[in-house]
PDB file of C-alpha atoms in Angstrom:
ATOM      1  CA  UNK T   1     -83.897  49.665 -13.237  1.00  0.00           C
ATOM      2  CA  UNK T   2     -80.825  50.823 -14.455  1.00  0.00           C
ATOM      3  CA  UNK T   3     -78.915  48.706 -17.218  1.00  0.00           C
ATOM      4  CA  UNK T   4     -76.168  48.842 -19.666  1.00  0.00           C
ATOM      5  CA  UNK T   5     -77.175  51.077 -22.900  1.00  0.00           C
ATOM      6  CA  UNK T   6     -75.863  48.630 -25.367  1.00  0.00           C
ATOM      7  CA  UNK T   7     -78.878  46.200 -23.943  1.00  0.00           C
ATOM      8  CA  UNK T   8     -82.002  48.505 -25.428  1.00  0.00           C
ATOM      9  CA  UNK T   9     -82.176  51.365 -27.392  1.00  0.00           C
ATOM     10  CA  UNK T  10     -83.535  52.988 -24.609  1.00  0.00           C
ATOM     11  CA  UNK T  11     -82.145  54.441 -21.232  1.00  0.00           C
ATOM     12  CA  UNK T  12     -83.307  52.931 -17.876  1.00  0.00           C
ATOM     13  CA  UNK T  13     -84.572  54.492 -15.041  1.00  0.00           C
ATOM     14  CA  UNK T  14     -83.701  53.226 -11.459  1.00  0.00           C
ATOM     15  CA  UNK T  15     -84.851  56.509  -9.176  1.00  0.00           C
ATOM     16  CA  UNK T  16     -81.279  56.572  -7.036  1.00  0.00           C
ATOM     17  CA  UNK T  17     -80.442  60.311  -6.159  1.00  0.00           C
ATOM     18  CA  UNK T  18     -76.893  58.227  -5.505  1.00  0.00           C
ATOM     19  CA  UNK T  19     -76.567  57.833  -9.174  1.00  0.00           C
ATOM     20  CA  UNK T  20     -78.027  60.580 -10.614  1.00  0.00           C
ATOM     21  CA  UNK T  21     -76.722  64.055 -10.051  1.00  0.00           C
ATOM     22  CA  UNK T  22     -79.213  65.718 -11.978  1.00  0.00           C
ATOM     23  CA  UNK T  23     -83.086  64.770 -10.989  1.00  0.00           C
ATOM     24  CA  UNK T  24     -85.777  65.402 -13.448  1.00  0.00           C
ATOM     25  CA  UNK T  25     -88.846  64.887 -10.757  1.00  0.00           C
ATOM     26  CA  UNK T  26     -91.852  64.212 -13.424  1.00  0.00           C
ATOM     27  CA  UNK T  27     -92.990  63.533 -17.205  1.00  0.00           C
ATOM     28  CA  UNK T  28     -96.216  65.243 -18.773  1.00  0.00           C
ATOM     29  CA  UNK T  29     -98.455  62.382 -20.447  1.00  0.00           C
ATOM     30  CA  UNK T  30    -100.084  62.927 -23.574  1.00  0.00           C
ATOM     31  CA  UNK T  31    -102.762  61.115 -25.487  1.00  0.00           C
ATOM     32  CA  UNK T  32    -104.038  61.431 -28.802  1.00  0.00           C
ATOM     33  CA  UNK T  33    -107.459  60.853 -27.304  1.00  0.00           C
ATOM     34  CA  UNK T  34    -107.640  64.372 -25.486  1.00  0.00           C
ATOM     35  CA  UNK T  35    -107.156  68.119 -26.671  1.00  0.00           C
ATOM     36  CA  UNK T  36    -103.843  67.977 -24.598  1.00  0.00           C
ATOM     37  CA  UNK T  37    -101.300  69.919 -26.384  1.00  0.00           C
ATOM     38  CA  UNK T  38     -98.824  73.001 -25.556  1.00  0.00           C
ATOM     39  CA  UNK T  39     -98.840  76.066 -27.872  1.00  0.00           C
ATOM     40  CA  UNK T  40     -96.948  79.258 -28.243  1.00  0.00           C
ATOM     41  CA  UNK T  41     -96.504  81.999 -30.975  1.00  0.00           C
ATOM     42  CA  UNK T  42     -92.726  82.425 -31.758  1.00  0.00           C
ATOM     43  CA  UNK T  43     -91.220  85.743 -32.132  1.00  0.00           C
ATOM     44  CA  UNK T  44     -88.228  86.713 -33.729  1.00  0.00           C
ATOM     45  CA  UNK T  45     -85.205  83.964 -34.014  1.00  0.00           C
ATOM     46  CA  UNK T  46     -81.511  84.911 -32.586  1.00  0.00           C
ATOM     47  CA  UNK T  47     -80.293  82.643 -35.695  1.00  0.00           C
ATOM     48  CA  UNK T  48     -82.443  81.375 -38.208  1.00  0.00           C
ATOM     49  CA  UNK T  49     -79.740  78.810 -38.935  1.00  0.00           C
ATOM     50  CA  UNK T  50     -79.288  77.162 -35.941  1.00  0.00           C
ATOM     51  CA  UNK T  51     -81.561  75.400 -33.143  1.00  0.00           C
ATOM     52  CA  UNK T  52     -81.215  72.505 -30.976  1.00  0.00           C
ATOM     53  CA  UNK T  53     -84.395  70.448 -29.775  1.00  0.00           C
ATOM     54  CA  UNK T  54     -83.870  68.123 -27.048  1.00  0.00           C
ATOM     55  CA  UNK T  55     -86.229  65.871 -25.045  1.00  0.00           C
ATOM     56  CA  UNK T  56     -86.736  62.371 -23.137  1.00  0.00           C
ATOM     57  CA  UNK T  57     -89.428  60.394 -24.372  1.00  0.00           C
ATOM     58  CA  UNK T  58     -91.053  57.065 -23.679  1.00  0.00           C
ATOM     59  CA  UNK T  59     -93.951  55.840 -26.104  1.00  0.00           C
ATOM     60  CA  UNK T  60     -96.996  54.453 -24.947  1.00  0.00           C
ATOM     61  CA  UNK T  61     -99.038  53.815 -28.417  1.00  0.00           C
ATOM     62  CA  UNK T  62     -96.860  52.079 -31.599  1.00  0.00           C
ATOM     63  CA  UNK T  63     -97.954  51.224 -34.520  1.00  0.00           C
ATOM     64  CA  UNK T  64     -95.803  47.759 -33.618  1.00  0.00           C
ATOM     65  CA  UNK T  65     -97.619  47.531 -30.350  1.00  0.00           C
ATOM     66  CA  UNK T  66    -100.782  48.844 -30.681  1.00  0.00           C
ATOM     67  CA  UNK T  67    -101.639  49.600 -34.456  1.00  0.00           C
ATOM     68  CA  UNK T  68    -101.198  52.840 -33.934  1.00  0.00           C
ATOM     69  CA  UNK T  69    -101.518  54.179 -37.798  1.00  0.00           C
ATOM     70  CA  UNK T  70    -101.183  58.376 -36.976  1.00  0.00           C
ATOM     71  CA  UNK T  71     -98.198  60.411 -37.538  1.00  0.00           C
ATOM     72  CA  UNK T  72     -96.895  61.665 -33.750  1.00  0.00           C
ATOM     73  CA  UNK T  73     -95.939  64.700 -33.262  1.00  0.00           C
ATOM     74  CA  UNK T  74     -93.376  65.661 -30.325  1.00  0.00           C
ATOM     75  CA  UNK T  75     -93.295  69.514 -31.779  1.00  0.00           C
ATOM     76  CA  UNK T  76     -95.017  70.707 -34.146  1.00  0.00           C
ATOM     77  CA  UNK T  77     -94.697  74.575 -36.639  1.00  0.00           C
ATOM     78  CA  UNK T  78     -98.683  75.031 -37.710  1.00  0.00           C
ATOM     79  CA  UNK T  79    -100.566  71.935 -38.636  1.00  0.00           C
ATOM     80  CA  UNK T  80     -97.069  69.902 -38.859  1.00  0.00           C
ATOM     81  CA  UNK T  81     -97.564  66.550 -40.811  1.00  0.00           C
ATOM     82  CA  UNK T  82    -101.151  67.870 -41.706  1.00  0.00           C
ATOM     83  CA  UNK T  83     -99.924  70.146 -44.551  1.00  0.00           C
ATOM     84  CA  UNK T  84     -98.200  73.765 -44.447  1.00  0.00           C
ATOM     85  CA  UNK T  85     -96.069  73.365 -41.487  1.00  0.00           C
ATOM     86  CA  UNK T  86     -93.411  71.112 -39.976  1.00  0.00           C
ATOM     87  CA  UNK T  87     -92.757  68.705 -37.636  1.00  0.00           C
ATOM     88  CA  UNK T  88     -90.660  66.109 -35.399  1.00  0.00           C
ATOM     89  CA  UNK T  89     -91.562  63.141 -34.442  1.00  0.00           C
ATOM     90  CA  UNK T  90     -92.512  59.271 -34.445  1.00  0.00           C
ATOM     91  CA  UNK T  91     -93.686  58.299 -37.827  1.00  0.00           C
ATOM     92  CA  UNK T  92     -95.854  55.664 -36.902  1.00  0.00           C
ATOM     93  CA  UNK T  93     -98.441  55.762 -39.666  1.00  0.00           C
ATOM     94  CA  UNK T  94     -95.382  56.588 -42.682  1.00  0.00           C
ATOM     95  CA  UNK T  95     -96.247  52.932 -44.102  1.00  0.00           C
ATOM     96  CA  UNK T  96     -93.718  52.412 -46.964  1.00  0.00           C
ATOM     97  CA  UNK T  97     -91.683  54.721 -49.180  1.00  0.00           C
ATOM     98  CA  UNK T  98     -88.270  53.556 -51.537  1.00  0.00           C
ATOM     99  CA  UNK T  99     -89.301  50.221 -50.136  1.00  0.00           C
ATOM    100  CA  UNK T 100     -88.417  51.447 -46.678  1.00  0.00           C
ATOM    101  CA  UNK T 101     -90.978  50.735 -44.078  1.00  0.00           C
ATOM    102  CA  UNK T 102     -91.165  54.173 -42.158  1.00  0.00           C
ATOM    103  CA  UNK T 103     -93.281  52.990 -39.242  1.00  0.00           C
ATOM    104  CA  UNK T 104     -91.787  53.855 -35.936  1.00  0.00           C
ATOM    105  CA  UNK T 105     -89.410  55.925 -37.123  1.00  0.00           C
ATOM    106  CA  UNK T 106     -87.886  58.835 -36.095  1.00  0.00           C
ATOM    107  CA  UNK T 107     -88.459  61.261 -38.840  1.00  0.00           C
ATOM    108  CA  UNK T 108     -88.249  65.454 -39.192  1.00  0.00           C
ATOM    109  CA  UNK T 109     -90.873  66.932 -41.601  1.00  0.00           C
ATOM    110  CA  UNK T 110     -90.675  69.863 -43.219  1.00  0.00           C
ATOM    111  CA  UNK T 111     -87.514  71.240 -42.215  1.00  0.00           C
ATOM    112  CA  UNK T 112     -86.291  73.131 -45.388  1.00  0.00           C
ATOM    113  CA  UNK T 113     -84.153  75.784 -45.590  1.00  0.00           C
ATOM    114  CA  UNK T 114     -84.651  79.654 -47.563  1.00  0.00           C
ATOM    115  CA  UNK T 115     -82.393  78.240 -50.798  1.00  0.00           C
ATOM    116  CA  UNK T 116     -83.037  74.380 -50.058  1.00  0.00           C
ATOM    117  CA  UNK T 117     -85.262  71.263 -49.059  1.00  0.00           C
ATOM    118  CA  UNK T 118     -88.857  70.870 -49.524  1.00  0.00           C
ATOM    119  CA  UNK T 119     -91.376  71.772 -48.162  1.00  0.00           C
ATOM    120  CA  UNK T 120     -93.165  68.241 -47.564  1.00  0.00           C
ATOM    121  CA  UNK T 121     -89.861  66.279 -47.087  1.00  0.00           C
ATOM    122  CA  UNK T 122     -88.787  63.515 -44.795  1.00  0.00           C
ATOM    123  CA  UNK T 123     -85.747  63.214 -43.393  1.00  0.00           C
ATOM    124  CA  UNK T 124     -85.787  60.264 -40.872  1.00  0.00           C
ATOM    125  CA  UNK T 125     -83.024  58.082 -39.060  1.00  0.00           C
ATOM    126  CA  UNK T 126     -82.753  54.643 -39.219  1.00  0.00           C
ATOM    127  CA  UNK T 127     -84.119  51.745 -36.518  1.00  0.00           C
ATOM    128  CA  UNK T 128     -87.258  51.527 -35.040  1.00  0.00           C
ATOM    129  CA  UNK T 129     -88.567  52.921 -32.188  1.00  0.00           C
ATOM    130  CA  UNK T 130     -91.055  50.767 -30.459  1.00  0.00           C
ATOM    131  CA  UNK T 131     -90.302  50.368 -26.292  1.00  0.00           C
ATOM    132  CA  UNK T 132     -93.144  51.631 -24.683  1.00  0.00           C
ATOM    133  CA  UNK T 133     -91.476  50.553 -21.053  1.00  0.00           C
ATOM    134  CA  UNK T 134     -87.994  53.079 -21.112  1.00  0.00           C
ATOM    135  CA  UNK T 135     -87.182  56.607 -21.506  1.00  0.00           C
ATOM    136  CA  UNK T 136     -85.302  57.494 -24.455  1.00  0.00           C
ATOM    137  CA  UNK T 137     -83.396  60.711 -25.036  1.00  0.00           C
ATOM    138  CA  UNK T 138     -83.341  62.402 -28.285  1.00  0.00           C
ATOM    139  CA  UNK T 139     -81.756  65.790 -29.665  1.00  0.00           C
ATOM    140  CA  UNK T 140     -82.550  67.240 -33.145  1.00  0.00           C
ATOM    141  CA  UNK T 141     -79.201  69.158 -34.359  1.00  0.00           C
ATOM    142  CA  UNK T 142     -80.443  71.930 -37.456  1.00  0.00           C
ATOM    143  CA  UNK T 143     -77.897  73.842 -38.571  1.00  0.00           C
ATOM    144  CA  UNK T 144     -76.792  74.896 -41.886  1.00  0.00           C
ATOM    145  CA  UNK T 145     -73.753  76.411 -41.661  1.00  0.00           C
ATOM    146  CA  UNK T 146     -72.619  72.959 -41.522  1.00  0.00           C
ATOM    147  CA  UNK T 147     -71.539  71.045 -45.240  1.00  0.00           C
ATOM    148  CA  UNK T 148     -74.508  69.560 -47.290  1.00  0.00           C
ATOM    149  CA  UNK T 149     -74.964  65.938 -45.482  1.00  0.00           C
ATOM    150  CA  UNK T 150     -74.489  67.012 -42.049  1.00  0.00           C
ATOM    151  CA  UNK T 151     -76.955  69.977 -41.859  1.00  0.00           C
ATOM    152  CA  UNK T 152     -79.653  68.055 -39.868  1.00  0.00           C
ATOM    153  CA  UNK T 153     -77.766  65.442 -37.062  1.00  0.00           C
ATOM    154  CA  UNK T 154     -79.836  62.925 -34.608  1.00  0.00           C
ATOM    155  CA  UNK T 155     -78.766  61.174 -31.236  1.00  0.00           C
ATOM    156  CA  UNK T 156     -80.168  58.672 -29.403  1.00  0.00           C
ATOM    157  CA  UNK T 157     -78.731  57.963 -25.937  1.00  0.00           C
ATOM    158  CA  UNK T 158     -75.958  59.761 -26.583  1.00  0.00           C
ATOM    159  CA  UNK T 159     -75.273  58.343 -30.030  1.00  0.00           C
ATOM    160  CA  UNK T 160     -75.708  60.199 -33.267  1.00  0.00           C
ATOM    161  CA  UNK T 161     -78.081  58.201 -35.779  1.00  0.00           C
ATOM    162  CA  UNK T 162     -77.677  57.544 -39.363  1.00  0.00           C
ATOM    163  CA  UNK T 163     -79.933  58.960 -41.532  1.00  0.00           C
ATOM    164  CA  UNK T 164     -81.453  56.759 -44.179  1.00  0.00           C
ATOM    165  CA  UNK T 165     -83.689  59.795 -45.827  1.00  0.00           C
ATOM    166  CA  UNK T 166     -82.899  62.899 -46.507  1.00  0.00           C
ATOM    167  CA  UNK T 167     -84.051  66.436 -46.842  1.00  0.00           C
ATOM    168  CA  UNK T 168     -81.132  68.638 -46.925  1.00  0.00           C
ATOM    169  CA  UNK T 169     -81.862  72.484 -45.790  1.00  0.00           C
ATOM    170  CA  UNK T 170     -79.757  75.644 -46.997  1.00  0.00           C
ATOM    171  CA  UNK T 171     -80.347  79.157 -45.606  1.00  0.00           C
ATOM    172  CA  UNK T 172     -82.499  80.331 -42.842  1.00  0.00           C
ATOM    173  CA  UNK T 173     -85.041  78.060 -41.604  1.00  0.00           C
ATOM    174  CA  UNK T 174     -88.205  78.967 -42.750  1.00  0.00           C
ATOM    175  CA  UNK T 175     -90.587  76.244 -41.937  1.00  0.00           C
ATOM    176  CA  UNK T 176     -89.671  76.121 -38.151  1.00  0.00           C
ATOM    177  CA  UNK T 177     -88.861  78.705 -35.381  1.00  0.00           C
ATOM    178  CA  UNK T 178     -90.554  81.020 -37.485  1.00  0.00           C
ATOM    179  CA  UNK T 179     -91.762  84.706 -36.314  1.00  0.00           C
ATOM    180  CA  UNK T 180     -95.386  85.036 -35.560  1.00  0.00           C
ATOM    181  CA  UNK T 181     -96.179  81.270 -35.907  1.00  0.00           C
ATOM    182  CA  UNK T 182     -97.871  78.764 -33.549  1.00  0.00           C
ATOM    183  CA  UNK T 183     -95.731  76.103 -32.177  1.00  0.00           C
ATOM    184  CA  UNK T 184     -96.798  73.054 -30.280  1.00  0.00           C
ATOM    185  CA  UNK T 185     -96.016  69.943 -28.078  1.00  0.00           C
ATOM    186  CA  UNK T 186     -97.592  67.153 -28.484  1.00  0.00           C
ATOM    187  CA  UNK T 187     -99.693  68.255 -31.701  1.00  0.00           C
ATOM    188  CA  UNK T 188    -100.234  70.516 -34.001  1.00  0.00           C
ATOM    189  CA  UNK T 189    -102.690  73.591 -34.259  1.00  0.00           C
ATOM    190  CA  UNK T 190    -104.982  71.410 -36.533  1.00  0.00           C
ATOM    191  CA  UNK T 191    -106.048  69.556 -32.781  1.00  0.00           C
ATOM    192  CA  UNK T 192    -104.400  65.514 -35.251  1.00  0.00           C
ATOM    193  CA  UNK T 193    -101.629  63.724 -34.815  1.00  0.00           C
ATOM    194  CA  UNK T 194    -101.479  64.200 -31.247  1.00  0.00           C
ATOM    195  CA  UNK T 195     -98.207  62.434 -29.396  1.00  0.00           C
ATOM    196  CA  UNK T 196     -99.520  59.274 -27.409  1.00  0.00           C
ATOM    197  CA  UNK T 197     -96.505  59.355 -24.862  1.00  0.00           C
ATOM    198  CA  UNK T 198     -94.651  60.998 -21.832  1.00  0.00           C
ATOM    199  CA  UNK T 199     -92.341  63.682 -22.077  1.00  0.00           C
ATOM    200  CA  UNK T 200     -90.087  64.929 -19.834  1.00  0.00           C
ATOM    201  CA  UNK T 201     -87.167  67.581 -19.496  1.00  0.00           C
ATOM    202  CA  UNK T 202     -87.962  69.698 -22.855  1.00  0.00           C
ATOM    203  CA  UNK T 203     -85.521  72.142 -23.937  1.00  0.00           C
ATOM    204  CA  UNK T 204     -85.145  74.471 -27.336  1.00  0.00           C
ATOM    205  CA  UNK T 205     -82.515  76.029 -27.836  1.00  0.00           C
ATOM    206  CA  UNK T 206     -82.867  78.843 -30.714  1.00  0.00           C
ATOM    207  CA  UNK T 207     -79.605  79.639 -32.322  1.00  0.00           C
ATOM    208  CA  UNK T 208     -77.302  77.229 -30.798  1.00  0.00           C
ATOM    209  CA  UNK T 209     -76.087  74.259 -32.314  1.00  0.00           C
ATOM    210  CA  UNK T 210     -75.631  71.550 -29.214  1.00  0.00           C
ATOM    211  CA  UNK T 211     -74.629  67.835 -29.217  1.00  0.00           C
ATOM    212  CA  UNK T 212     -76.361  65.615 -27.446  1.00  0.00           C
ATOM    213  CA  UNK T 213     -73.512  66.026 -24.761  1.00  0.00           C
ATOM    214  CA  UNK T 214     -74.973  69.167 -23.335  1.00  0.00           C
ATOM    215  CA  UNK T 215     -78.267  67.732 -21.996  1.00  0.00           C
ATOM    216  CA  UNK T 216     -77.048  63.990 -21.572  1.00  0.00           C
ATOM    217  CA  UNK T 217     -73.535  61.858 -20.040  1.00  0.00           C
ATOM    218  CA  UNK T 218     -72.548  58.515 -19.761  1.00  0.00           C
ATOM    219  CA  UNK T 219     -72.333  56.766 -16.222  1.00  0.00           C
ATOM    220  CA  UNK T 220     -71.387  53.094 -16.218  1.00  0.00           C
ATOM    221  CA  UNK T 221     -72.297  52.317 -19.754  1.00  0.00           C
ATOM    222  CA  UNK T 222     -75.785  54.065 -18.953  1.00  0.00           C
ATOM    223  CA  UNK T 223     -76.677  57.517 -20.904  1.00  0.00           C
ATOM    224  CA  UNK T 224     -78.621  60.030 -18.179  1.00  0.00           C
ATOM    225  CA  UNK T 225     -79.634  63.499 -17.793  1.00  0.00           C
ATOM    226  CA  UNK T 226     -77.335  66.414 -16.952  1.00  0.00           C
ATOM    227  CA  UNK T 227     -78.091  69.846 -16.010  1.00  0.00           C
ATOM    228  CA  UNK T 228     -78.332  71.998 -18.601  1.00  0.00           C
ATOM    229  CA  UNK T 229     -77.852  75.632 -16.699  1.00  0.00           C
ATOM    230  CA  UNK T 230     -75.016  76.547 -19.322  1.00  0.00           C
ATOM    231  CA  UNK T 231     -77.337  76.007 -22.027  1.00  0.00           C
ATOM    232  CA  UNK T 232     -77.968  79.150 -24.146  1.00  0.00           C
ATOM    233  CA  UNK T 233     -81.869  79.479 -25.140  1.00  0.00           C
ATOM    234  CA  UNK T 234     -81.542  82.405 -27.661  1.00  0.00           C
ATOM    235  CA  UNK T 235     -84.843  84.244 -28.104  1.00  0.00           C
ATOM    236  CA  UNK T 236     -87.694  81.332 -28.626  1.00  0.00           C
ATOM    237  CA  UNK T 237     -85.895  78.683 -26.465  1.00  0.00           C
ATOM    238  CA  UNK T 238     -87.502  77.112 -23.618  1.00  0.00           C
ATOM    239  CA  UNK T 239     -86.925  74.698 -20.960  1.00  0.00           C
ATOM    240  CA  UNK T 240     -90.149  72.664 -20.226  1.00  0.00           C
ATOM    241  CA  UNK T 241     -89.774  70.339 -16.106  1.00  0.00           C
ATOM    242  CA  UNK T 242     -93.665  69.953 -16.039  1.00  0.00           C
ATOM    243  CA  UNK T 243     -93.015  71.226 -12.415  1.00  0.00           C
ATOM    244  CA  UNK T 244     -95.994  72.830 -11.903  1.00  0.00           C
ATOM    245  CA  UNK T 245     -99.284  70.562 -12.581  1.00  0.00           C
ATOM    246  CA  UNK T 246    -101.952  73.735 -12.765  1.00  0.00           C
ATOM    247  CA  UNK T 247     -99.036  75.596 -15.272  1.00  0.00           C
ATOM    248  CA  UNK T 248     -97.746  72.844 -17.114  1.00  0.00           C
ATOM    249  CA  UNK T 249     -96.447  75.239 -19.725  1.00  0.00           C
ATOM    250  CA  UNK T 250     -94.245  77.180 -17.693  1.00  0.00           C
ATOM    251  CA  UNK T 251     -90.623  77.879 -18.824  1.00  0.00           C
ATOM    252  CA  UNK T 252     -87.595  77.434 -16.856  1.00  0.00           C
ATOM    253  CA  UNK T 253     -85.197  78.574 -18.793  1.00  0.00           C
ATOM    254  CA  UNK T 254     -85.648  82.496 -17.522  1.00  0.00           C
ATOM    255  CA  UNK T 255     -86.667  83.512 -21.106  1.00  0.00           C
ATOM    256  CA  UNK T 256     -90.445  83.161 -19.932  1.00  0.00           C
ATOM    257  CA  UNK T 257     -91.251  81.677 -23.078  1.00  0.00           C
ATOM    258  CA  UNK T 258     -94.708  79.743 -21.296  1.00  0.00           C
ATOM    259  CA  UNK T 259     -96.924  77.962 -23.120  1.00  0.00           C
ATOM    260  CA  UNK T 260    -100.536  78.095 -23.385  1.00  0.00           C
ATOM    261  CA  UNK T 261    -102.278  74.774 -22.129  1.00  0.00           C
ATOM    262  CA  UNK T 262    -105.188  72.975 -24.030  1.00  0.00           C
ATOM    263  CA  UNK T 263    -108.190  72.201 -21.956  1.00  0.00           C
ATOM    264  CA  UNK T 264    -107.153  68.776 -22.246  1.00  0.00           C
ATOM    265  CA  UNK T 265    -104.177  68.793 -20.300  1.00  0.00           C
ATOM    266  CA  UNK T 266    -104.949  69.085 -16.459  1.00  0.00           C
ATOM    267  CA  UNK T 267    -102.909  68.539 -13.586  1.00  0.00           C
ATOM    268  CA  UNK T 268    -103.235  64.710 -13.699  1.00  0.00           C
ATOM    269  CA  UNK T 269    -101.192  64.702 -16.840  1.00  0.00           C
ATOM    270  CA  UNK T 270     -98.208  65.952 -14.650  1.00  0.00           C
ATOM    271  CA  UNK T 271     -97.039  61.805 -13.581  1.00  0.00           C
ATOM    272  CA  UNK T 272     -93.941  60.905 -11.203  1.00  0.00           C
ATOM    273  CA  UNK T 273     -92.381  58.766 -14.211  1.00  0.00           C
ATOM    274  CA  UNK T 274     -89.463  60.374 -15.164  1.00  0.00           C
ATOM    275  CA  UNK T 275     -85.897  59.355 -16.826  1.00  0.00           C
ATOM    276  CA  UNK T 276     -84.493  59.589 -13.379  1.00  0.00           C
ATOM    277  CA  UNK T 277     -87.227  58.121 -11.235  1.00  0.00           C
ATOM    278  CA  UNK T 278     -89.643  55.259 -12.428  1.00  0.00           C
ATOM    279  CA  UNK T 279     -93.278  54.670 -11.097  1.00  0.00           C
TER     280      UNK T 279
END
């Protein structure tokens, strides 16, 4: 049911084609039980320095909730959190670091730059993120042409996010939207810590630096979806509806940038839960 955004830190979903202008018509569910990831090998970046990820999410396993103690990966460069690659994500397993209790964060891993970061660093947002019953929407902002401090931005709903670690990239990206490597939703190639939520209305843009405006709006102190046809994907981006349950890989964003499906993920995965229409 639809509600004001200052009431959660999540968006509510109420199903009214009246209020909505844009309809996203499903979610994907993952679950770290099942092989049930998305993968594709990236090829050449428009802009190494630049990318926009963008996605609506709603948890189903927390470390608050459930005891959930894994690392959850929403995308994933190689193995992600499991050593040599990168990753974004719900840190739900983090436990403590600077005295900061990391669980249920909202962290980046990984994301250095050719002349700066590191290669295992954090760089996470502060609050928690524990609401299995809402959708939330969340953009990752990388761009380094931007001053030291604002090189990596977050929003939530609409709102950019503090960040309360850092790991500040420089140069071309070269731990993410890398040529010839494996990228995934919902885990990484290393088949561990697999995503336990639903996704819905997935979008990359490669080379484009977009605030969370261009995917998202405010209607009556609610943050929704938007269409996103004047969104530039660049050369990896993609543009994941889950429309089709027997291809749930298949881009939209006229780039044809599918992805490969894991045995795991069959057509019941494809659910009528979406930001825009609840079960």
């Amino acid at each position: 049911m639809a509600g004001p955004i200052g009431s959660s830190q999540w968006s509510y979903s109420s199903g009214s084609s009246a209020f909505y202008g844009y309809q996203i018509e499903q979610s994907c569910r993952f679950e770290s039980a099942s092989n049930d990831s998305l993968s594709r090998t990236f090829g050449t970046s428009s802009d190494l320095t630049k990318f926009t990820f963008s996605c609506w999410v709603k948890r189903s396993l927390t470390y608050s909730n459930d005891g959930n103690t894994s690392w959850q990966q929403i995308i994933s460069r190689g193995t992600g959190v499991g050593g040599g690659g990168a990753a974004f994500g719900f840190e739900s397993g983090g436990g403590t670091s600077a005295g900061i209790d990391n669980r249920d964060r909202i962290t980046a891993y990984g994301l250095k730059g050719s002349s700066g970061g590191t290669n295992g660093g954090d760089d996470r947002i502060g609050g928690y993120y524990r609401d299995t019953t809402a959708w939330l929407h969340i953009v990752l902002r990388y761009d380094t042409s931007q001053s030291s401090g604002s090189r990596i931005k977050y929003y939530g709903n609409g709102d950019e996010k503090t960040r309360v670690s850092t790991n500040e990239p420089a140069g071309d990206s070269d731990r993410f939207n890398t040529n010839g490597d494996v990228h995934s939703i919902g885990a990484g190639t290393g088949g561990d810590n697999d995503l336990d939520a639903y996704l819905a209305e997935v979008i990359f843009a490669d080379g484009q630096s977009y605030a969370a405006s261009q995917f998202g709006e405010s209607k009556n102190g609610v943050w929704i979806p938007k269409d996103p046809s004047g969104t530039t994907f660049g050369t990896n981006g993609f543009h994941l509806k889950f429309q089709n349950s027997s291809a749930l890989g298949d881009d939209s964003s006229g780039n044809n940038n599918d992805f490969a499906v894991a045995a795991g993920l069959g057509a019941d995965h494809q659910v009528l839960d979406s930001p825009t229409f609840g079960e």
